[in-house]
XYZ file of C-alpha atoms in Angstrom:
149
model
C 13.152 -14.136 -3.271
C 9.560 -14.133 -4.691
C 8.478 -17.250 -2.903
C 9.704 -15.723 0.019
C 7.916 -12.722 -0.328
C 4.617 -14.528 -1.466
C 5.030 -16.228 2.094
C 4.251 -13.233 3.918
C 0.436 -13.503 2.793
C -2.162 -16.186 2.607
C -3.470 -15.952 -1.393
C -6.492 -17.782 -1.984
C -5.550 -17.052 -5.610
C -2.054 -16.492 -8.076
C -0.542 -13.530 -7.777
C -1.000 -12.879 -11.605
C -4.912 -13.524 -11.010
C -5.299 -10.967 -7.868
C -3.108 -8.397 -10.039
C -5.727 -8.755 -13.243
C -8.902 -8.468 -10.891
C -7.305 -5.527 -9.681
C -6.552 -3.862 -12.593
C -9.841 -4.721 -13.989
C -12.190 -3.681 -10.837
C -10.188 -0.382 -10.282
C -9.959 0.528 -14.065
C -6.003 1.152 -13.906
C -5.768 -0.213 -17.572
C -3.875 -3.119 -18.987
C -0.612 -4.560 -16.762
C 2.487 -3.839 -19.097
C 4.868 -5.574 -15.901
C 4.964 -6.034 -12.164
C 7.637 -6.299 -9.957
C 7.939 -6.912 -5.918
C 9.606 -4.223 -3.184
C 11.659 -6.761 -1.831
C 12.704 -4.186 1.164
C 10.316 -4.349 4.080
C 9.403 -6.875 6.378
C 5.770 -6.607 6.551
C 3.176 -7.185 3.950
C 3.419 -7.756 0.338
C 4.200 -4.843 -1.850
C 3.918 -5.060 -5.601
C 5.095 -1.929 -7.698
C 2.425 -2.530 -10.644
C 3.003 -0.728 -14.171
C 0.163 -0.283 -16.605
C -0.977 1.361 -19.472
C -2.285 4.298 -17.492
C 0.073 4.700 -14.562
C 2.454 3.134 -11.989
C 0.601 1.657 -8.500
C 1.584 -0.263 -5.506
C -0.461 -2.730 -4.736
C -0.267 -3.561 -0.670
C -1.513 -7.285 0.202
C -1.793 -6.950 3.986
C -0.101 -10.167 6.075
C -2.646 -12.818 6.956
C -1.682 -12.621 10.325
C -1.858 -8.584 10.728
C -3.937 -7.829 13.699
C -7.778 -7.401 13.284
C -8.427 -3.856 12.118
C -4.989 -3.156 11.132
C -5.470 -2.434 7.477
C -8.638 -0.219 8.026
C -6.134 1.891 10.589
C -3.099 2.113 8.035
C -5.734 3.293 4.907
C -7.438 5.353 7.341
C -3.797 7.261 8.420
C -3.057 7.453 4.979
C -6.333 9.050 3.948
C -5.906 11.499 6.810
C -2.382 12.388 6.037
C -3.237 13.245 2.780
C -5.990 15.540 3.785
C -3.610 17.503 5.780
C -1.224 17.841 3.002
C 1.252 15.018 4.117
C 3.409 13.478 1.565
C 1.838 9.996 1.428
C 0.941 7.831 -1.349
C -2.801 8.795 -2.780
C -5.123 5.660 -1.415
C -7.391 4.620 -4.614
C -10.705 4.018 -3.514
C -12.838 0.533 -5.019
C -16.373 1.194 -4.214
C -15.841 4.128 -1.528
C -13.628 1.933 0.313
C -9.780 1.761 0.434
C -9.752 -1.457 0.929
C -10.227 -4.525 -1.374
C -10.919 -8.178 -0.265
C -9.903 -10.844 -2.025
C -12.115 -13.881 -0.524
C -15.313 -14.007 1.342
C -13.958 -15.867 3.985
C -13.769 -14.665 7.348
C -9.709 -14.593 7.300
C -9.940 -12.878 4.045
C -6.984 -11.273 2.358
C -7.289 -7.609 2.159
C -4.953 -4.879 -0.014
C -5.261 -1.508 -0.799
C -3.865 -0.017 -4.146
C -2.120 3.378 -3.713
C -0.463 5.619 -6.690
C 3.485 5.098 -7.086
C 5.905 7.903 -6.366
C 9.655 7.955 -6.439
C 11.124 9.015 -3.331
C 14.678 8.840 -1.951
C 15.840 6.272 0.337
C 17.853 8.068 2.997
C 19.597 4.899 4.364
C 21.301 5.048 0.820
C 21.361 8.383 -0.065
C 22.386 11.604 2.041
C 19.406 13.840 2.964
C 19.827 17.648 2.499
C 18.482 19.884 5.093
C 15.676 20.792 3.737
C 14.380 17.222 3.488
C 15.294 17.367 7.410
C 13.193 20.469 7.723
C 10.338 18.903 5.575
C 10.373 15.714 7.289
C 10.375 17.208 10.710
C 6.945 19.171 9.673
C 5.287 16.173 8.484
C 6.135 14.258 11.732
C 4.748 17.683 13.676
C 1.582 17.507 11.942
C 1.187 13.574 12.153
C 1.498 14.000 16.005
C -1.712 16.280 16.022
C -3.732 13.577 14.634
C -6.124 11.715 16.750
C -7.506 8.218 15.780
C -10.018 6.080 16.971
C -8.475 2.877 18.131
C -9.539 0.169 15.891
C -11.869 -2.226 17.393
């Protein structure tokens, strides 16, 4: 399964080296372990457990449209400001994105704090969950974002 997940991204170096760089550069502590999120169809999402906390490293697929990683991280930052429950994006040098290679098709990733949540395909949502989700969607629909170039 890991090989098929790794095929989603164009990695210039091993996943272990990427995680070592990320934990060092973001000062996340020592790596305890990591695992792949197998659900989902785009990008490569990794649960990274360190001596400090648990994080998600999202490595964007190599074929993402230009500007798409920037749009995703911008939206997450804006949603957080609006108090919509989304993962907290961790900045690196004041940027939500981290570039793995300096070539024109460089692989980009972002790092977020991990939080536990419910999968409503597997668990029944309570009425209060539906109310909160509806409120969040209503807030999201008030956002106006510039279209990425």
